[in-house]
Amino acid sequence: MFGSVDYWNEVYQTETEPYDWYMSYATLKPSFRRAGIEKHHKILIIGCGTSRLSAQMYDEGFKDLLSTDVSPIVIDQMSKQYPRLSFMISDITNMSQFADGTYDVVIDKGTMDAIFCGANWPQNVPAACSEISRVLKPNGVYLSITHNEPKRRLDQFENERFNWKVAYEMVKKSWLRDDDEDEENVNKDENQVEESDIHVDHLSLCSSKDENELKTKQDDNDSDDEKEKFNFIYIMRKNK
């Protein structure tokens, strides 16, 4: 269902309000800094949907941004809503419109999750990862924001053909706001933690290729109930 273009076209015909999956930009900023994302970088946001991420990043000085989605309906909507930004229809399993080594950073927020929910995910997930790796510059970074824990993602992301060094962060889940209020200032009674609380709860270098492997702060045998309290940010850096 979620991997279908027809499904998303139908969704965006009726749901036109901004919506951000999992985490807002304010919540993500510390992880972006740790990943080394800088304002001069050339950035590709894949599967943008109606997210405000690109607009919020643009307002903070990230000017070289391109947001893509497989749905022509949402790209038309976003282009009209944010005329100063760049949007393009694109299928991340085949990004032939982009040359090799074009981007410093690729970001997906829930996009890979949607592909995993599609009927052809065993073919489409590797195809998407291969395309992301291809369009990244050497030492470029791919960030994948998801609710899926490492045991459901690392087998895909650590595939040697993608040439990535993989790390991940576990970040406490929090409620998102539909307005522009900074998440750091939302009352904790609404289950919104402050940014000081939302910094890395678990940072582990997951790639066996890295000789400077970090020690995990949390045992890999944590219960599924405990891990349900977190979202995950996978940080793939392309080897030179």
mmCIF file of C-alpha atoms in Angstrom:
data_model
loop_
_atom_site.group_PDB
_atom_site.id
_atom_site.type_symbol
_atom_site.label_atom_id
_atom_site.label_comp_id
_atom_site.label_asym_id
_atom_site.label_seq_id
_atom_site.Cartn_x
_atom_site.Cartn_y
_atom_site.Cartn_z
ATOM 1 C CA MET A 1 0.000 0.000 0.000
ATOM 2 C CA PHE A 2 2.518 2.629 1.157
ATOM 3 C CA GLY A 3 4.846 1.687 -1.692
ATOM 4 C CA SER A 4 2.239 2.508 -4.333
ATOM 5 C CA VAL A 5 2.236 5.751 -6.336
ATOM 6 C CA ASP A 6 -1.544 5.484 -6.714
ATOM 7 C CA TYR A 7 -1.938 5.305 -2.948
ATOM 8 C CA TRP A 8 0.038 8.510 -2.364
ATOM 9 C CA ASN A 9 -1.708 10.339 -5.189
ATOM 10 C CA GLU A 10 -5.025 9.498 -3.549
ATOM 11 C CA VAL A 11 -3.756 10.618 -0.143
ATOM 12 C CA TYR A 12 -2.503 13.970 -1.404
ATOM 13 C CA GLN A 13 -5.723 14.735 -3.237
ATOM 14 C CA THR A 14 -7.424 15.110 0.141
ATOM 15 C CA GLU A 15 -4.594 15.735 2.623
ATOM 16 C CA THR A 16 -2.927 18.991 1.670
ATOM 17 C CA GLU A 17 -1.876 20.307 5.078
ATOM 18 C CA PRO A 18 1.810 20.086 6.089
ATOM 19 C CA TYR A 19 2.712 16.851 7.846
ATOM 20 C CA ASP A 20 6.060 15.632 9.142
ATOM 21 C CA TRP A 21 6.715 11.960 9.778
ATOM 22 C CA TYR A 22 8.398 10.974 13.063
ATOM 23 C CA MET A 23 10.403 14.083 13.922
ATOM 24 C CA SER A 24 10.391 17.801 13.221
ATOM 25 C CA TYR A 25 13.360 19.764 11.956
ATOM 26 C CA ALA A 26 13.956 21.259 15.421
ATOM 27 C CA THR A 27 14.310 17.754 16.797
ATOM 28 C CA LEU A 28 16.607 16.667 13.969
ATOM 29 C CA LYS A 29 18.999 19.624 14.051
ATOM 30 C CA PRO A 30 21.415 18.149 16.631
ATOM 31 C CA SER A 31 21.735 14.954 14.578
ATOM 32 C CA PHE A 32 22.241 16.971 11.395
ATOM 33 C CA ARG A 33 25.101 18.825 13.078
ATOM 34 C CA ARG A 34 26.695 15.585 14.259
ATOM 35 C CA ALA A 35 26.419 14.172 10.745
ATOM 36 C CA GLY A 36 28.383 17.162 9.443
ATOM 37 C CA ILE A 37 25.627 18.662 7.288
ATOM 38 C CA GLU A 38 26.642 22.206 6.389
ATOM 39 C CA LYS A 39 24.785 25.083 4.776
ATOM 40 C CA HIS A 40 26.900 25.082 1.629
ATOM 41 C CA HIS A 41 26.173 21.415 0.931
ATOM 42 C CA LYS A 42 24.143 20.294 -2.051
ATOM 43 C CA ILE A 43 21.188 18.449 -0.488
ATOM 44 C CA LEU A 44 18.578 16.069 -1.931
ATOM 45 C CA ILE A 45 15.441 15.332 0.100
ATOM 46 C CA ILE A 46 13.722 12.205 -1.217
ATOM 47 C CA GLY A 47 10.046 11.419 -0.664
ATOM 48 C CA CYS A 48 9.290 14.918 0.638
ATOM 49 C CA GLY A 49 5.520 14.605 0.760
ATOM 50 C CA THR A 50 4.005 17.630 2.514
ATOM 51 C CA SER A 51 6.856 17.932 5.011
ATOM 52 C CA ARG A 52 8.037 21.397 6.042
ATOM 53 C CA LEU A 53 11.610 20.124 6.375
ATOM 54 C CA SER A 54 12.986 21.735 3.210
ATOM 55 C CA ALA A 55 11.289 25.076 3.928
ATOM 56 C CA GLN A 56 12.602 25.153 7.486
ATOM 57 C CA MET A 57 16.108 24.231 6.364
ATOM 58 C CA TYR A 58 15.976 26.884 3.642
ATOM 59 C CA ASP A 59 14.984 29.519 6.190
ATOM 60 C CA GLU A 60 18.044 28.575 8.250
ATOM 61 C CA GLY A 61 20.423 29.095 5.341
ATOM 62 C CA PHE A 62 20.448 25.779 3.442
ATOM 63 C CA LYS A 63 19.888 27.190 -0.037
ATOM 64 C CA ASP A 64 21.047 24.352 -2.315
ATOM 65 C CA LEU A 65 18.076 22.052 -1.721
ATOM 66 C CA LEU A 66 16.039 19.866 -4.042
ATOM 67 C CA SER A 67 12.982 17.987 -2.759
ATOM 68 C CA THR A 68 11.562 15.073 -4.726
ATOM 69 C CA ASP A 69 8.571 12.772 -4.520
ATOM 70 C CA VAL A 70 7.070 10.070 -6.665
ATOM 71 C CA SER A 71 3.630 11.732 -6.519
ATOM 72 C CA PRO A 72 3.073 14.444 -9.154
ATOM 73 C CA ILE A 73 0.106 15.709 -7.136
ATOM 74 C CA VAL A 74 2.152 16.546 -4.051
ATOM 75 C CA ILE A 75 5.000 18.034 -6.102
ATOM 76 C CA ASP A 76 2.494 20.366 -7.755
ATOM 77 C CA GLN A 77 1.067 21.326 -4.347
ATOM 78 C CA MET A 78 4.466 21.930 -2.762
ATOM 79 C CA SER A 79 5.745 23.940 -5.742
ATOM 80 C CA LYS A 80 2.790 26.310 -5.363
ATOM 81 C CA GLN A 81 3.051 26.496 -1.586
ATOM 82 C CA TYR A 82 6.814 27.124 -1.540
ATOM 83 C CA PRO A 83 7.642 28.864 -4.842
ATOM 84 C CA ARG A 84 11.130 29.829 -3.643
ATOM 85 C CA LEU A 85 12.082 26.151 -3.242
ATOM 86 C CA SER A 86 12.889 23.503 -5.842
ATOM 87 C CA PHE A 87 10.732 20.386 -6.289
ATOM 88 C CA MET A 88 10.850 17.550 -8.798
ATOM 89 C CA ILE A 89 8.965 14.342 -9.540
ATOM 90 C CA SER A 90 11.371 11.461 -9.036
ATOM 91 C CA ASP A 91 11.308 7.747 -8.246
ATOM 92 C CA ILE A 92 14.199 6.976 -5.902
ATOM 93 C CA THR A 93 14.585 3.484 -7.345
ATOM 94 C CA ASN A 94 15.602 5.114 -10.641
ATOM 95 C CA MET A 95 17.041 8.639 -10.347
ATOM 96 C CA SER A 96 18.473 8.719 -13.842
ATOM 97 C CA GLN A 97 17.959 12.496 -14.035
ATOM 98 C CA PHE A 98 20.879 12.919 -11.609
ATOM 99 C CA ALA A 99 24.511 12.303 -12.504
ATOM 100 C CA ASP A 100 26.824 10.190 -10.361
ATOM 101 C CA GLY A 101 28.275 12.004 -7.360
ATOM 102 C CA THR A 102 25.910 14.976 -7.511
ATOM 103 C CA TYR A 103 24.957 15.427 -3.852
ATOM 104 C CA ASP A 104 26.745 15.957 -0.565
ATOM 105 C CA VAL A 105 23.690 14.880 1.433
ATOM 106 C CA VAL A 106 20.577 12.776 0.826
ATOM 107 C CA ILE A 107 17.786 12.810 3.436
ATOM 108 C CA ASP A 108 14.749 10.578 3.744
ATOM 109 C CA LYS A 109 12.183 10.875 6.513
ATOM 110 C CA GLY A 110 9.927 7.847 6.345
ATOM 111 C CA THR A 111 10.486 7.272 2.628
ATOM 112 C CA MET A 112 12.429 4.042 3.011
ATOM 113 C CA ASP A 113 9.754 2.832 5.439
ATOM 114 C CA ALA A 114 7.115 3.363 2.752
ATOM 115 C CA ILE A 115 9.175 1.370 0.261
ATOM 116 C CA PHE A 116 9.567 -1.449 2.773
ATOM 117 C CA CYS A 117 5.762 -1.580 2.992
ATOM 118 C CA GLY A 118 5.398 -2.092 -0.757
ATOM 119 C CA ALA A 119 4.776 -5.440 -2.389
ATOM 120 C CA ASN A 120 8.074 -5.329 -4.299
ATOM 121 C CA TRP A 121 10.259 -4.185 -1.410
ATOM 122 C CA PRO A 122 12.919 -6.946 -1.873
ATOM 123 C CA GLN A 123 13.700 -5.414 -5.266
ATOM 124 C CA ASN A 124 12.904 -1.766 -4.577
ATOM 125 C CA VAL A 125 14.850 -1.281 -1.338
ATOM 126 C CA PRO A 126 18.208 -2.370 -2.815
ATOM 127 C CA ALA A 127 17.445 -0.395 -5.977
ATOM 128 C CA ALA A 128 16.778 2.741 -3.925
ATOM 129 C CA CYS A 129 19.914 2.272 -1.814
ATOM 130 C CA SER A 130 21.988 1.715 -4.938
ATOM 131 C CA GLU A 131 20.667 4.919 -6.510
ATOM 132 C CA ILE A 132 21.241 6.922 -3.328
ATOM 133 C CA SER A 133 24.814 5.672 -3.155
ATOM 134 C CA ARG A 134 25.342 6.494 -6.824
ATOM 135 C CA VAL A 135 24.195 10.121 -6.568
ATOM 136 C CA LEU A 136 26.209 10.764 -3.388
ATOM 137 C CA LYS A 137 29.651 12.296 -3.631
ATOM 138 C CA PRO A 138 32.566 10.415 -2.016
ATOM 139 C CA ASN A 139 32.312 11.039 1.733
ATOM 140 C CA GLY A 140 28.713 12.169 1.201
ATOM 141 C CA VAL A 141 26.072 11.408 3.823
ATOM 142 C CA TYR A 142 22.714 9.661 3.572
ATOM 143 C CA LEU A 143 20.374 10.143 6.560
ATOM 144 C CA SER A 144 17.384 7.844 6.907
ATOM 145 C CA ILE A 145 14.876 8.731 9.645
ATOM 146 C CA THR A 146 12.658 5.799 10.582
ATOM 147 C CA HIS A 147 10.790 3.972 13.335
ATOM 148 C CA ASN A 148 12.526 0.704 12.439
ATOM 149 C CA GLU A 149 15.213 -0.620 14.747
ATOM 150 C CA PRO A 150 18.651 -1.855 13.588
ATOM 151 C CA LYS A 151 17.720 -5.516 13.256
ATOM 152 C CA ARG A 152 15.252 -4.477 10.539
ATOM 153 C CA ARG A 153 17.581 -2.120 8.670
ATOM 154 C CA LEU A 154 21.261 -2.980 9.011
ATOM 155 C CA ASP A 155 21.111 -6.009 6.718
ATOM 156 C CA GLN A 156 20.131 -3.633 3.927
ATOM 157 C CA PHE A 157 22.265 -0.598 4.766
ATOM 158 C CA GLU A 158 25.476 -2.547 5.451
ATOM 159 C CA ASN A 159 25.459 -4.249 2.067
ATOM 160 C CA GLU A 160 28.992 -3.816 0.670
ATOM 161 C CA ARG A 161 27.727 -2.843 -2.759
ATOM 162 C CA PHE A 162 26.530 0.513 -1.367
ATOM 163 C CA ASN A 163 29.986 1.392 -0.013
ATOM 164 C CA TRP A 164 28.660 2.961 3.192
ATOM 165 C CA LYS A 165 29.990 3.304 6.702
ATOM 166 C CA VAL A 166 26.867 2.985 8.836
ATOM 167 C CA ALA A 167 26.031 4.540 12.206
ATOM 168 C CA TYR A 168 22.732 5.052 13.959
ATOM 169 C CA GLU A 169 21.168 7.092 16.728
ATOM 170 C CA MET A 170 18.180 6.264 18.881
ATOM 171 C CA VAL A 171 16.148 9.383 19.592
ATOM 172 C CA LYS A 172 13.271 9.579 22.039
ATOM 173 C CA LYS A 173 9.908 9.844 20.377
ATOM 174 C CA SER A 174 7.979 13.042 20.900
ATOM 175 C CA TRP A 175 4.731 14.586 19.745
ATOM 176 C CA LEU A 176 4.951 16.883 16.739
ATOM 177 C CA ARG A 177 3.334 20.294 16.548
ATOM 178 C CA ASP A 178 1.341 21.490 13.545
ATOM 179 C CA ASP A 179 2.282 25.123 14.182
ATOM 180 C CA ASP A 180 5.685 26.782 14.028
ATOM 181 C CA GLU A 181 6.359 26.792 17.754
ATOM 182 C CA ASP A 182 9.822 25.493 18.620
ATOM 183 C CA GLU A 183 9.578 21.982 19.984
ATOM 184 C CA GLU A 184 12.040 22.849 22.738
ATOM 185 C CA ASN A 185 9.448 25.199 24.259
ATOM 186 C CA VAL A 186 6.473 22.834 24.283
ATOM 187 C CA ASN A 187 5.237 21.864 27.733
ATOM 188 C CA LYS A 188 6.517 18.483 28.873
ATOM 189 C CA ASP A 189 3.001 17.627 30.007
ATOM 190 C CA GLU A 190 2.284 17.144 26.312
ATOM 191 C CA ASN A 191 5.034 14.499 26.212
ATOM 192 C CA GLN A 192 7.361 16.821 24.307
ATOM 193 C CA VAL A 193 10.881 16.496 25.646
ATOM 194 C CA GLU A 194 13.357 19.354 25.512
ATOM 195 C CA GLU A 195 16.199 19.314 22.995
ATOM 196 C CA SER A 196 18.666 18.716 25.839
ATOM 197 C CA ASP A 197 16.816 15.469 26.512
ATOM 198 C CA ILE A 198 16.528 14.524 22.874
ATOM 199 C CA HIS A 199 20.232 14.424 22.102
ATOM 200 C CA VAL A 200 21.754 11.041 21.391
ATOM 201 C CA ASP A 201 20.440 8.309 23.630
ATOM 202 C CA HIS A 202 22.449 5.703 21.795
ATOM 203 C CA LEU A 203 25.148 6.269 19.201
ATOM 204 C CA SER A 204 26.764 3.156 17.838
ATOM 205 C CA LEU A 205 29.006 2.722 14.841
ATOM 206 C CA CYS A 206 27.508 -0.328 13.264
ATOM 207 C CA SER A 207 29.929 -0.974 10.445
ATOM 208 C CA SER A 208 32.567 -3.616 10.995
ATOM 209 C CA LYS A 209 34.684 -1.765 8.422
ATOM 210 C CA ASP A 210 35.433 1.063 10.825
ATOM 211 C CA GLU A 211 38.494 0.458 12.946
ATOM 212 C CA ASN A 212 37.466 3.159 15.446
ATOM 213 C CA GLU A 213 34.260 1.386 16.423
ATOM 214 C CA LEU A 214 32.334 3.099 19.218
ATOM 215 C CA LYS A 215 31.042 1.142 22.169
ATOM 216 C CA THR A 216 27.272 0.963 22.475
ATOM 217 C CA LYS A 217 25.646 2.547 25.491
ATOM 218 C CA GLN A 218 22.701 0.216 25.394
ATOM 219 C CA ASP A 219 22.571 -3.541 25.103
ATOM 220 C CA ASP A 220 21.345 -4.884 21.783
ATOM 221 C CA ASN A 221 19.035 -7.215 23.671
ATOM 222 C CA ASP A 222 16.777 -4.402 24.907
ATOM 223 C CA SER A 223 13.130 -5.368 24.814
ATOM 224 C CA ASP A 224 10.982 -4.488 21.827
ATOM 225 C CA ASP A 225 8.719 -2.496 24.173
ATOM 226 C CA GLU A 226 11.669 -0.340 25.241
ATOM 227 C CA LYS A 227 12.769 0.284 21.652
ATOM 228 C CA GLU A 228 9.215 1.326 20.752
ATOM 229 C CA LYS A 229 9.942 4.532 22.697
ATOM 230 C CA PHE A 230 12.496 5.581 20.083
ATOM 231 C CA ASN A 231 12.823 6.619 16.479
ATOM 232 C CA PHE A 232 16.063 5.887 14.646
ATOM 233 C CA ILE A 233 18.364 8.010 12.524
ATOM 234 C CA TYR A 234 20.673 5.973 10.307
ATOM 235 C CA ILE A 235 23.717 7.864 9.088
ATOM 236 C CA MET A 236 25.403 6.352 6.042
ATOM 237 C CA ARG A 237 28.655 7.961 4.974
ATOM 238 C CA LYS A 238 29.902 6.968 1.541
ATOM 239 C CA ASN A 239 33.478 5.731 1.565
ATOM 240 C CA LYS A 240 35.960 7.680 -0.526
#
